[in-house]
CSV table of C-alpha atoms in Angstrom, one decimal:
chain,number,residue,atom,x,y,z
A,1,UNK,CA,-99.7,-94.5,109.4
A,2,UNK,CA,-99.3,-98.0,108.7
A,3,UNK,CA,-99.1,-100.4,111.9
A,4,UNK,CA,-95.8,-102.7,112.2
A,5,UNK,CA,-98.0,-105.6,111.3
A,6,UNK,CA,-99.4,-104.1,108.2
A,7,UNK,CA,-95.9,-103.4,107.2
A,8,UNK,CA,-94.6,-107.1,107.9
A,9,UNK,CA,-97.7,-108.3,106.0
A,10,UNK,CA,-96.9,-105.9,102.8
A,11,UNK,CA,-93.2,-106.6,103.0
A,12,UNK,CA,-93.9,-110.4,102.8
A,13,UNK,CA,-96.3,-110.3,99.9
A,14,UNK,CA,-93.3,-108.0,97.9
A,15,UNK,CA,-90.9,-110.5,98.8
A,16,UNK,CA,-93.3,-113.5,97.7
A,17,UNK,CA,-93.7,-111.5,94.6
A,18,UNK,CA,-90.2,-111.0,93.4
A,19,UNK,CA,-89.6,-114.7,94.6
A,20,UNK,CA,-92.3,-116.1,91.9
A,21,UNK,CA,-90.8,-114.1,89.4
A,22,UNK,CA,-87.1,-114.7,90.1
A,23,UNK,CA,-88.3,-118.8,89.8
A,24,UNK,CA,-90.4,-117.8,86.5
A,25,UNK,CA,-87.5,-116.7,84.7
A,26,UNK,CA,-85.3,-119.3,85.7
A,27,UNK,CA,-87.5,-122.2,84.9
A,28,UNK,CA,-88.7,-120.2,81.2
A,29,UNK,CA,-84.4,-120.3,80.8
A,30,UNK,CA,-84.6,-124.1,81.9
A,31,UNK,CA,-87.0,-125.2,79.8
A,32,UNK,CA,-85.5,-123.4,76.6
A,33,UNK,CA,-82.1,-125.1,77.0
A,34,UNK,CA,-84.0,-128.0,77.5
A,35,UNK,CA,-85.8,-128.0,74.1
A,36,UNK,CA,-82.2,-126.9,73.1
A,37,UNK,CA,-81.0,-130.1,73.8
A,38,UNK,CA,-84.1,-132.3,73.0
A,39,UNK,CA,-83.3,-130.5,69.1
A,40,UNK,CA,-79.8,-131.5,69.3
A,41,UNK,CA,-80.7,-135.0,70.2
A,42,UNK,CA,-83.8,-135.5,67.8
A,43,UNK,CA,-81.4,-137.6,65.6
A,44,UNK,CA,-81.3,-140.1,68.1
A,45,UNK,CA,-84.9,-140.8,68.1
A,46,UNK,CA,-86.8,-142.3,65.1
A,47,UNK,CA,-90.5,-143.4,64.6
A,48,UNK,CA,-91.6,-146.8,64.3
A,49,UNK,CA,-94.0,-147.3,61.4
A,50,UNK,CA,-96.5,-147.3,64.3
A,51,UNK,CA,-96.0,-143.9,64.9
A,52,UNK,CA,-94.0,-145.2,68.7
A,53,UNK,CA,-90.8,-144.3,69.6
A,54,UNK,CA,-88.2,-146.5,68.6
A,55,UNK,CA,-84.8,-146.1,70.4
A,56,UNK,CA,-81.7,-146.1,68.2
A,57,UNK,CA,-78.3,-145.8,69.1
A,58,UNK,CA,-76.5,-142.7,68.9
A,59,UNK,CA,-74.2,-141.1,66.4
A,60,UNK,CA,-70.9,-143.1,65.2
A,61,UNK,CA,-69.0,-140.7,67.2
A,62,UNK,CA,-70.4,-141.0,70.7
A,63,UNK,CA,-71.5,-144.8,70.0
A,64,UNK,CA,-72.2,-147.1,72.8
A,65,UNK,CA,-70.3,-149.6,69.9
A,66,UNK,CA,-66.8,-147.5,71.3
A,67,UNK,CA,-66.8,-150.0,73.9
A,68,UNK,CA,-67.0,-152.7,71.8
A,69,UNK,CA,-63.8,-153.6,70.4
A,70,UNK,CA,-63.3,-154.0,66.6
A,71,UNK,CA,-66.9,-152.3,66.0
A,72,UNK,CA,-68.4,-151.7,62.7
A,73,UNK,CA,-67.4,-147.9,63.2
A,74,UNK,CA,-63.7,-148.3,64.0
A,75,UNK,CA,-62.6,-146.3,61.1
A,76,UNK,CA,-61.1,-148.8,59.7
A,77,UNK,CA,-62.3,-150.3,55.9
A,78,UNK,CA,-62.3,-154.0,55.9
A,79,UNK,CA,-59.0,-154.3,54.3
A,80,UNK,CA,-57.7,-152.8,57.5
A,81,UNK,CA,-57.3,-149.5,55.7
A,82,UNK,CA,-58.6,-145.9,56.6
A,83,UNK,CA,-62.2,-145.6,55.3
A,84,UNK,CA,-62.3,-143.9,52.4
A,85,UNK,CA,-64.8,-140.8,54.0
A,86,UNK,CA,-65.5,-139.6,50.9
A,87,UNK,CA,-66.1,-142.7,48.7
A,88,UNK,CA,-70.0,-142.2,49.1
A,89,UNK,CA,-69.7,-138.6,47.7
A,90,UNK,CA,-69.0,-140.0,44.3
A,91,UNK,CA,-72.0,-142.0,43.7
A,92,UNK,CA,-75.7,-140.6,42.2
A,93,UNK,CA,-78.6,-143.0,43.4
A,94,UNK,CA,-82.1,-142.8,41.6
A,95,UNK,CA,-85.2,-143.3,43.9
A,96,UNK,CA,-87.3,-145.8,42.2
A,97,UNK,CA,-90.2,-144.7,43.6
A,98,UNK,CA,-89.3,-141.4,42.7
A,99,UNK,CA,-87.2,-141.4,39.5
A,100,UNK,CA,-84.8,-138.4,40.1
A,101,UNK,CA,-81.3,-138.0,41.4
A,102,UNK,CA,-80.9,-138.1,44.9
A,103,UNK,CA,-77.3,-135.9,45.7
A,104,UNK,CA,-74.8,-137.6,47.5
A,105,UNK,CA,-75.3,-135.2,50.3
A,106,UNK,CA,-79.3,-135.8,50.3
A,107,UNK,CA,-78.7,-139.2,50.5
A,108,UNK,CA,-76.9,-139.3,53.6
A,109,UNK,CA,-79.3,-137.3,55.1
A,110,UNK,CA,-81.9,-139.7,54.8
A,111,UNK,CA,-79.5,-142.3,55.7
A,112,UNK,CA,-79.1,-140.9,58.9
A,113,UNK,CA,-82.9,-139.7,59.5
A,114,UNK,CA,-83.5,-143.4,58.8
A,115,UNK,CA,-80.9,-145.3,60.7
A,116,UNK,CA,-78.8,-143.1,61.9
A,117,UNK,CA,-75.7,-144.6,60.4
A,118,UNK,CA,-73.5,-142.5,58.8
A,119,UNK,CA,-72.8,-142.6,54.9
A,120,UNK,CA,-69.4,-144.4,55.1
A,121,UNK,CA,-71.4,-147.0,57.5
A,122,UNK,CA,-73.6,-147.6,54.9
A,123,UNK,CA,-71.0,-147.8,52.0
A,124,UNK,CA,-69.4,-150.1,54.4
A,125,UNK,CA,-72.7,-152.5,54.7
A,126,UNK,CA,-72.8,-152.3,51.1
A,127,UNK,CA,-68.7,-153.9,50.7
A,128,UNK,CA,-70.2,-156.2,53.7
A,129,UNK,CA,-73.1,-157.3,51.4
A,130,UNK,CA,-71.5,-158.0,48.1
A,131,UNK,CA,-67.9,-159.3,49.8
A,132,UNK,CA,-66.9,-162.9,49.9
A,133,UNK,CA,-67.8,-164.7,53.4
A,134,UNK,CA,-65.3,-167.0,55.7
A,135,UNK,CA,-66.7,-168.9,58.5
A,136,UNK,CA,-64.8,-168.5,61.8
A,137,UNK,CA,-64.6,-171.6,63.5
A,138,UNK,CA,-62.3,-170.9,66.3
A,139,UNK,CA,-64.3,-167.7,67.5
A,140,UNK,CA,-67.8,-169.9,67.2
A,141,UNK,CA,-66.2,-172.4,69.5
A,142,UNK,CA,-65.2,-169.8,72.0
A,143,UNK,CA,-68.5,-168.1,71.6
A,144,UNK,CA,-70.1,-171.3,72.7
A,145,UNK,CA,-67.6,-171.6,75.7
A,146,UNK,CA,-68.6,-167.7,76.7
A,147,UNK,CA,-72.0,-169.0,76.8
A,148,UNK,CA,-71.7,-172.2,79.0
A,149,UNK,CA,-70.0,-169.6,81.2
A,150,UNK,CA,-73.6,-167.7,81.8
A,151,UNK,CA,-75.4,-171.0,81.9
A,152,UNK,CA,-76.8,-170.4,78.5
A,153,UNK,CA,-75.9,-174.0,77.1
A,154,UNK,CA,-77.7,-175.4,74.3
A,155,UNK,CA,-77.9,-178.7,76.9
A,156,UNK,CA,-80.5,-176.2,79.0
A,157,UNK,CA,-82.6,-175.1,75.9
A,158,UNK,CA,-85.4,-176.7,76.6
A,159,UNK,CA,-87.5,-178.6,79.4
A,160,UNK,CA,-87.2,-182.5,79.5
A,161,UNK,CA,-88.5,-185.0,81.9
A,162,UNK,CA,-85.5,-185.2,83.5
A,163,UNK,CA,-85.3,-181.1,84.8
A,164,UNK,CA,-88.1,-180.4,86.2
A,165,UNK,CA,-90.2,-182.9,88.1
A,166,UNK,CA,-94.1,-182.8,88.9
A,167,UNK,CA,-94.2,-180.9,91.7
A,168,UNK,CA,-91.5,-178.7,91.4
A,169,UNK,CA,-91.7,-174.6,90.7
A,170,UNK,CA,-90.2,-173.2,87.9
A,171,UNK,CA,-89.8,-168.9,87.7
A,172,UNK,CA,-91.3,-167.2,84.6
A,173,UNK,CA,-88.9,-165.6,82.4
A,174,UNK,CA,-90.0,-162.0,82.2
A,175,UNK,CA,-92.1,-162.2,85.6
A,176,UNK,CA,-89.1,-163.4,88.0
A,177,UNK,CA,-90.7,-162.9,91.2
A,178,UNK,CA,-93.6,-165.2,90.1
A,179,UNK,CA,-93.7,-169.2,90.3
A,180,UNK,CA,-95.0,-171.7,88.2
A,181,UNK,CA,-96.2,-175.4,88.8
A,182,UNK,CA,-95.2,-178.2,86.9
A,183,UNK,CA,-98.1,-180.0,87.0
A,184,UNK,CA,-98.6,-183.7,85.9
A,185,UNK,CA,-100.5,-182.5,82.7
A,186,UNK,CA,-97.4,-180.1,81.7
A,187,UNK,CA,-94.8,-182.9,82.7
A,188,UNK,CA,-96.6,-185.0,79.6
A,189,UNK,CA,-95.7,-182.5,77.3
A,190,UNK,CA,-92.3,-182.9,77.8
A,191,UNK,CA,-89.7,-185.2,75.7
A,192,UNK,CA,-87.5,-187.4,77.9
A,193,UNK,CA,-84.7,-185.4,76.7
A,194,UNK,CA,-83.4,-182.9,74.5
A,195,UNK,CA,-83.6,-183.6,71.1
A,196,UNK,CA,-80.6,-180.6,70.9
A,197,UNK,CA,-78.1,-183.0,73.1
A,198,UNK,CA,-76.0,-184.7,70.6
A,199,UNK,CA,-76.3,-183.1,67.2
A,200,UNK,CA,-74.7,-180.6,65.3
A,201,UNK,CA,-75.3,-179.1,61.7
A,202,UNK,CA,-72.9,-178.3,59.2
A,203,UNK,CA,-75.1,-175.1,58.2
A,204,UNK,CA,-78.1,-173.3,59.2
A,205,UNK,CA,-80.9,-170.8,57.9
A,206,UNK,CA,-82.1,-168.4,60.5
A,207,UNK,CA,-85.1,-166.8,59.2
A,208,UNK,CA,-86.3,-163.4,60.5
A,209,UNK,CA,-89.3,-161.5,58.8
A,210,UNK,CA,-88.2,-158.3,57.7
A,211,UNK,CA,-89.8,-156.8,54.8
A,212,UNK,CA,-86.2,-156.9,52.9
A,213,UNK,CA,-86.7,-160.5,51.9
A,214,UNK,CA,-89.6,-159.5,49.6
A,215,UNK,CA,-88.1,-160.0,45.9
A,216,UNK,CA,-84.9,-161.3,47.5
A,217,UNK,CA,-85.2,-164.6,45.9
A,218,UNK,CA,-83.0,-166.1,49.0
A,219,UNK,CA,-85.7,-169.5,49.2
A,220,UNK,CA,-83.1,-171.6,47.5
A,221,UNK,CA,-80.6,-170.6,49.6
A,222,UNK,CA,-82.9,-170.9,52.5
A,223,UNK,CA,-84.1,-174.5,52.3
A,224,UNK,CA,-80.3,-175.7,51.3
A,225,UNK,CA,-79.1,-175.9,54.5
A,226,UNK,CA,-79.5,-178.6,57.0
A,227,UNK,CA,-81.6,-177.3,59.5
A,228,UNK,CA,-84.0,-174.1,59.2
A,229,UNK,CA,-85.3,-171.7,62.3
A,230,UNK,CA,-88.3,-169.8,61.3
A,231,UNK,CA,-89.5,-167.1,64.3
A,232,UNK,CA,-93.1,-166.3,65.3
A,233,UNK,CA,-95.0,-168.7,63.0
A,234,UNK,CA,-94.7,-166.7,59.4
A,235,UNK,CA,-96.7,-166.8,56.4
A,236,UNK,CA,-94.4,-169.2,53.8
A,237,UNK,CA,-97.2,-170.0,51.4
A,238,UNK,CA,-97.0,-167.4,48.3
A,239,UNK,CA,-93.3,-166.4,49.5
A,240,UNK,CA,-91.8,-169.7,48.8
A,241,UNK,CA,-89.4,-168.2,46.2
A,242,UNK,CA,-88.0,-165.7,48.6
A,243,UNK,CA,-88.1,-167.6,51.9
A,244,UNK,CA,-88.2,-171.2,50.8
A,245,UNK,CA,-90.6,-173.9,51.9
A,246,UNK,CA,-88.9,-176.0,54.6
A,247,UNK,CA,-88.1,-175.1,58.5
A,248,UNK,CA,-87.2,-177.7,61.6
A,249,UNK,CA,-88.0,-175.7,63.9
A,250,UNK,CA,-90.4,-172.7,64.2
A,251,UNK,CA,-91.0,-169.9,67.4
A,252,UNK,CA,-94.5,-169.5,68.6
A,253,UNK,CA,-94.9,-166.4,70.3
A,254,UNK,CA,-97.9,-166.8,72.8
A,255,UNK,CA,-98.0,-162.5,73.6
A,256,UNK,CA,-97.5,-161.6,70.0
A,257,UNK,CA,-99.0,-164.1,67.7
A,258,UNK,CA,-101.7,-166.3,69.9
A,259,UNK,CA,-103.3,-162.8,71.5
A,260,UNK,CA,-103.0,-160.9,68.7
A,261,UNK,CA,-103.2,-163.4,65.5
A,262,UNK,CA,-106.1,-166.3,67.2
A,263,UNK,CA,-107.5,-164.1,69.3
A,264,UNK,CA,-106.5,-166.1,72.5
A,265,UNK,CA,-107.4,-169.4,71.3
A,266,UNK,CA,-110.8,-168.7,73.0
A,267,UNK,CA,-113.2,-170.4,70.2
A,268,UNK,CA,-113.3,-173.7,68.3
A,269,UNK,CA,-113.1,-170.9,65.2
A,270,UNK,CA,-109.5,-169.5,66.5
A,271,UNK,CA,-108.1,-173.3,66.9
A,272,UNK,CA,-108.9,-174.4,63.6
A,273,UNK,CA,-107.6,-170.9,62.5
A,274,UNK,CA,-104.5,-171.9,63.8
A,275,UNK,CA,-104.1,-175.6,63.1
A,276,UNK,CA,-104.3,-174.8,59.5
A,277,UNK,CA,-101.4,-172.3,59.8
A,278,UNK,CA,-99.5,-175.2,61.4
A,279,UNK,CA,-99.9,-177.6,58.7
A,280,UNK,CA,-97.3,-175.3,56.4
A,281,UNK,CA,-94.9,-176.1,59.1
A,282,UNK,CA,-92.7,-179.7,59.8
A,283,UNK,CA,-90.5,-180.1,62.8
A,284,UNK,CA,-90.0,-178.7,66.2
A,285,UNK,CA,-92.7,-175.7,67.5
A,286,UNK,CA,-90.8,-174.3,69.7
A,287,UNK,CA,-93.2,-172.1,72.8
A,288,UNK,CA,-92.1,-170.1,76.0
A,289,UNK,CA,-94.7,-171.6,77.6
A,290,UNK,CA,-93.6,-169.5,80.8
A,291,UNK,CA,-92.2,-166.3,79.2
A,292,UNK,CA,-95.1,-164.5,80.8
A,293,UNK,CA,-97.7,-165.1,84.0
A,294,UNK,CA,-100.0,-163.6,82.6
A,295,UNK,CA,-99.9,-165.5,78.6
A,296,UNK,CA,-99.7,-169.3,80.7
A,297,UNK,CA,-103.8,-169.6,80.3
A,298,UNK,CA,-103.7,-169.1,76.7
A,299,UNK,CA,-100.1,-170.6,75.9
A,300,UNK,CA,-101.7,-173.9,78.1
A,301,UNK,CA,-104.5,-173.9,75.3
A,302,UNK,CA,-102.2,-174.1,72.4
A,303,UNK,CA,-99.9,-176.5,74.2
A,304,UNK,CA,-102.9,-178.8,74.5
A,305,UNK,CA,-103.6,-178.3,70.8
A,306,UNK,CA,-100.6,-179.4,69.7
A,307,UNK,CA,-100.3,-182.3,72.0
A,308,UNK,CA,-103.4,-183.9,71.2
A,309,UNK,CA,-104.2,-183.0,67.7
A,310,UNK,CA,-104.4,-185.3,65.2
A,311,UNK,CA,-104.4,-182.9,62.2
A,312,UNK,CA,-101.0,-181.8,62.9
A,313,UNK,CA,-98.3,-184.6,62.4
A,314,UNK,CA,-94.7,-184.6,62.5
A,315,UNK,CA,-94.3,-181.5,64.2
A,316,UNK,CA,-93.4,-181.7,67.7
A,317,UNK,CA,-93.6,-179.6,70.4
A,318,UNK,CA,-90.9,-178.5,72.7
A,319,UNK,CA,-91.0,-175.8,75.6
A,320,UNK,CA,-88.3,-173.4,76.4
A,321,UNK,CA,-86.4,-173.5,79.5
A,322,UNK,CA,-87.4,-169.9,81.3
A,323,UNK,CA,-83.8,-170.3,82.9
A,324,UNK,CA,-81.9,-170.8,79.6
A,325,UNK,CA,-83.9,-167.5,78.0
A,326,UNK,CA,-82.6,-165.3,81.1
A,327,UNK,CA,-79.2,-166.5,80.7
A,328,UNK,CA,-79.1,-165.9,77.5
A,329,UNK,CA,-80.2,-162.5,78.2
A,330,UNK,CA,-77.6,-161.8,80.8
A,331,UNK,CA,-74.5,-162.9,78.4
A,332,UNK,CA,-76.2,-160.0,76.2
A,333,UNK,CA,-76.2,-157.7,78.2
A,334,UNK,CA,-71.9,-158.0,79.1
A,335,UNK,CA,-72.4,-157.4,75.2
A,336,UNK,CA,-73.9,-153.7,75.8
A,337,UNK,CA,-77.4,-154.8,75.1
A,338,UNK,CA,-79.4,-152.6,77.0
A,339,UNK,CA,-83.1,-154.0,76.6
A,340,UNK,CA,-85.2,-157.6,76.1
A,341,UNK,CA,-83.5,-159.1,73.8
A,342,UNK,CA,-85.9,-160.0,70.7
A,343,UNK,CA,-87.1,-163.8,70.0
A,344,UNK,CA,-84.7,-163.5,66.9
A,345,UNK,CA,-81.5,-162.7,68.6
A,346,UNK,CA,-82.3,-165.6,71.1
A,347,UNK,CA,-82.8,-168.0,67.9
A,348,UNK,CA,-80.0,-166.6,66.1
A,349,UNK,CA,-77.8,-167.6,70.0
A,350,UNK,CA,-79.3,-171.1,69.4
A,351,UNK,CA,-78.1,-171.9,66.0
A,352,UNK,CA,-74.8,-170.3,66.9
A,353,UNK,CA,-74.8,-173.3,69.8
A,354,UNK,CA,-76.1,-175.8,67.4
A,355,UNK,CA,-74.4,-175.2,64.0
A,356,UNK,CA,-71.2,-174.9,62.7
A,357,UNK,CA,-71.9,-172.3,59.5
A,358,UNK,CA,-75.2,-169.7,60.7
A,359,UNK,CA,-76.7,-167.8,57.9
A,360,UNK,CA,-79.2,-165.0,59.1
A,361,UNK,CA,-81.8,-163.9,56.4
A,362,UNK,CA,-84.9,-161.1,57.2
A,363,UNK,CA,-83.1,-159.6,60.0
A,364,UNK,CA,-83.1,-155.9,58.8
A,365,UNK,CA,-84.9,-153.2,61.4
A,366,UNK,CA,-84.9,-150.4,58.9
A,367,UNK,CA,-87.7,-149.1,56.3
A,368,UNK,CA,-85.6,-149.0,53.7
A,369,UNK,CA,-83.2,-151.0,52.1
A,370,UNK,CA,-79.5,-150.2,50.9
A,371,UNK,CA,-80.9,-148.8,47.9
A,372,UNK,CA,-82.9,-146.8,49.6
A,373,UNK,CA,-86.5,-148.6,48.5
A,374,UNK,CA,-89.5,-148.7,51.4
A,375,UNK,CA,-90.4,-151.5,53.0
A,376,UNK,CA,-92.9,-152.9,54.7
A,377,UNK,CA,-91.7,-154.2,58.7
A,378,UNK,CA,-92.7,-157.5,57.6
A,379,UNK,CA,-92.5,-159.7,54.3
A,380,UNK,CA,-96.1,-161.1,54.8
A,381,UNK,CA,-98.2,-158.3,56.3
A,382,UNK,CA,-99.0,-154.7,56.4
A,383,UNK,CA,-98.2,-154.3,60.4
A,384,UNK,CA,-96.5,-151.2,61.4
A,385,UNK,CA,-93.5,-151.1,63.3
A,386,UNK,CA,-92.6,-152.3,66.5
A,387,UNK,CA,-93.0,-150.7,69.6
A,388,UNK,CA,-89.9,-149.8,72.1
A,389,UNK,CA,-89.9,-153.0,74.4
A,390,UNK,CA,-86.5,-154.1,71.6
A,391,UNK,CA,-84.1,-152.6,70.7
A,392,UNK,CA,-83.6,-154.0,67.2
A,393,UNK,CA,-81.2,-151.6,65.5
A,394,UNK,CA,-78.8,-152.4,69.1
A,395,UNK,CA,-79.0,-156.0,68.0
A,396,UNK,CA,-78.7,-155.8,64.1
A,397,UNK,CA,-75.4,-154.0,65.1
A,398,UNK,CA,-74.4,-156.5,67.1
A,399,UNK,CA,-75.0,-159.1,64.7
A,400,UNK,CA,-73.1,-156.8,62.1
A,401,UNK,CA,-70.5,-157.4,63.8
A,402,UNK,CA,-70.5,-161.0,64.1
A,403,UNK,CA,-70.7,-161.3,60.6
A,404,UNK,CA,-67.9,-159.1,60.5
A,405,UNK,CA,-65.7,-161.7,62.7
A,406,UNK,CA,-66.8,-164.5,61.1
A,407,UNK,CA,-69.6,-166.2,63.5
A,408,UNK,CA,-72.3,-165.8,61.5
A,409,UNK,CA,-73.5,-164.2,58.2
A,410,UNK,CA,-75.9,-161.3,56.9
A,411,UNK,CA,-77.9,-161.9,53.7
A,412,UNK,CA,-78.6,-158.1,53.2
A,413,UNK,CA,-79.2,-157.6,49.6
A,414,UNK,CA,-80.8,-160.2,47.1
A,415,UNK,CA,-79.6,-163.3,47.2
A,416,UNK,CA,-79.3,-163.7,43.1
């Protein structure tokens, strides 16, 4: 006969046995109404043309847009009327990659694989594209006073000699807990004071680099305005009909286009590399010279560049104000933008301080147009995609919107 401690001992391993498969099951249920949901929510998710994960917003119907009033998917047409849910059903597109009829109901689906927008989105982007344009002046002025509010003032754009002084410590923009010194060598490549204080221009080109402007034939309409922004230093030679020639003042982004483009700025090879890419430019270069800790080395290498080079005339240099960049951040993010905002959005809140008429051209974030052709992320390269640190469809929304109301507008088809 079994002892009382042999018995304990058996009892215990049954029990442990049951026990593991009692939690087997329920974690094998578990993980199957997890992949349940991961399939409903697959929608939500696209891929960059890198292959990353890119982070989209939901469907129209659970939008975070719901809480923004007077969004693009109010279900309202821009006559104030009901949108017309059907209107899309009617029309027969012809890839032209592909020369066959695409069905209504084909299309849509690869509307929504794409950008998730629904067809009557898309039909309404399309009215938006081809519809006559009104400047809102009232609601810019306003939009400029909800700034000054978050201490995102064009007055604070930039550093001058006047804010800060050698000596003092100012916070990197994405590294907040780190410190910077203005040191006596810095301080000289600062203007006395902001060449932003006292002007304003009747209308401006904001120029983003979206693969969309390639055939748009928008350079005309580029270079006739009064000042141009250009982001991230792009290629202009060869494009010239559609993104025009001229710019005031262009982005240099040290993380994305010193480290990746002039490999640091580490040789005599990379500098010259990059001063001949300069000379297509006139006007302000504009650098967040403390965006990152870790980029000041290199970003110190192309601010003495450009400070002491002779082979680059008439194009000054001016460094962003780390404070001004987070406060612009944080007005964006009362707007329901949940990541970094982009260098483009924050150029796009600059000429919305600065001018009274903001055209935005190149700022599309999907592969395809509204015709449904492929394109390439960017005008003037083969890079992929972006990777998940923006979230550009969040701010191409937002900027829909805006155009939508009158602060700003969209050039999203060709400009013929």
């Amino acid at each position: 006969m079994l002892t009382r401690k042999w018995t304990r001992v058996i009892l215990t391993v049954v029990v442990v046995v049951v026990l593991v498969k009692v939690c087997t099951k329920m974690r094998a249920k578990r993980e199957e109404r997890d992949f349940s949901e991961l399939d409903l929510h697959l929608s939500a998710l696209v891929r960059g043309r890198s292959g990353a994960k890119k982070r989209i917003p939901p469907d129209s119907n659970h939008t975070r847009e719901d809480n923004i009033k007077g969004s693009l998917s109010n279900g309202k047409h821009l006559n104030g009327s009901n949108l017309i849910q059907d209107s899309w059903r009617s029309r027969k597109f012809v890839n032209p990659d592909d020369p066959k009829v695409i069905d209504p109901e084909g299309e849509a689906t690869m509307w929504m694989d794409i950008t998730n927008h629904s067809a009557p989105q898309i039909e309404e982007m399309r009215a938006l594209a081809y519809k006559s344009w009104t400047a809102n002046k009232d609601g810019v002025l306003k939009f400029r006073q909800q700034l000054e509010e978050y201490k995102a003032s064009v007055m604070n754009t930039i550093l001058t000699q006047n804010n800060p002084k050698p000596g003092q410590q100012v916070r990197y923009s994405l590294n907040r807990d780190a410190l910077a010194n203005i040191t006596s060598e810095i301080f000289d490549f600062l203007p006395e004071e902001s060449p932003f204080s006292k002007v304003r221009f009747p209308k401006c080109s904001v120029v983003g680099g979206s693969g969309i402007l390639v055939n748009s034939k928008c350079g005309e309409g580029i270079d006739g305005a009064d000042f141009i922004f250009r982001c991230n230093l792009p290629d202009l030679k060869g494009f010239e009909m559609d993104v025009g020639r001229k710019s005031n003042l262009t982005t240099i982004n040290t993380v994305s286009i010193i480290a990746k483009r002039y490999n640091f700025m580490q040789t005599m090879s990379d500098s010259k590399k990059f001063i001949r890419k300069l000379q297509g430019f006139q006007g302000y270069l504009w650098m967040p010279l403390f965006g990152l800790k870790s980029g000041l080395s290199y970003s110190m290498r192309v601010a003495r560049l450009l400070h002491k080079s002779g082979d680059i005339p008439n194009r000054k240099l001016i460094i962003s104000n780390p404070e001004h960049f987070v406060a612009v951040q944080d007005f964006w993010r009362t707007k329901f933008l949940s990541t970094r905002i982009s260098t483009g959005l924050y150029v796009v809140t600059l000429a919305l301080s600065l001018c009274d008429e903001t055209n935005l051209y190149g700022f599309w974030p999907f592969s395809r147009d509204l015709n449904l052709r492929p394109l390439k992320y960017h005008y003037y390269d083969d890079l992929d995609g972006p990777l998940s640190v923006h979230s550009f469809t969040e701010e191409f929304n937002t900027m829909l919107k805006m155009h939508k109301d009158g602060l700003l507008r969209m050039h999203l088809d060709q400009c013929t």
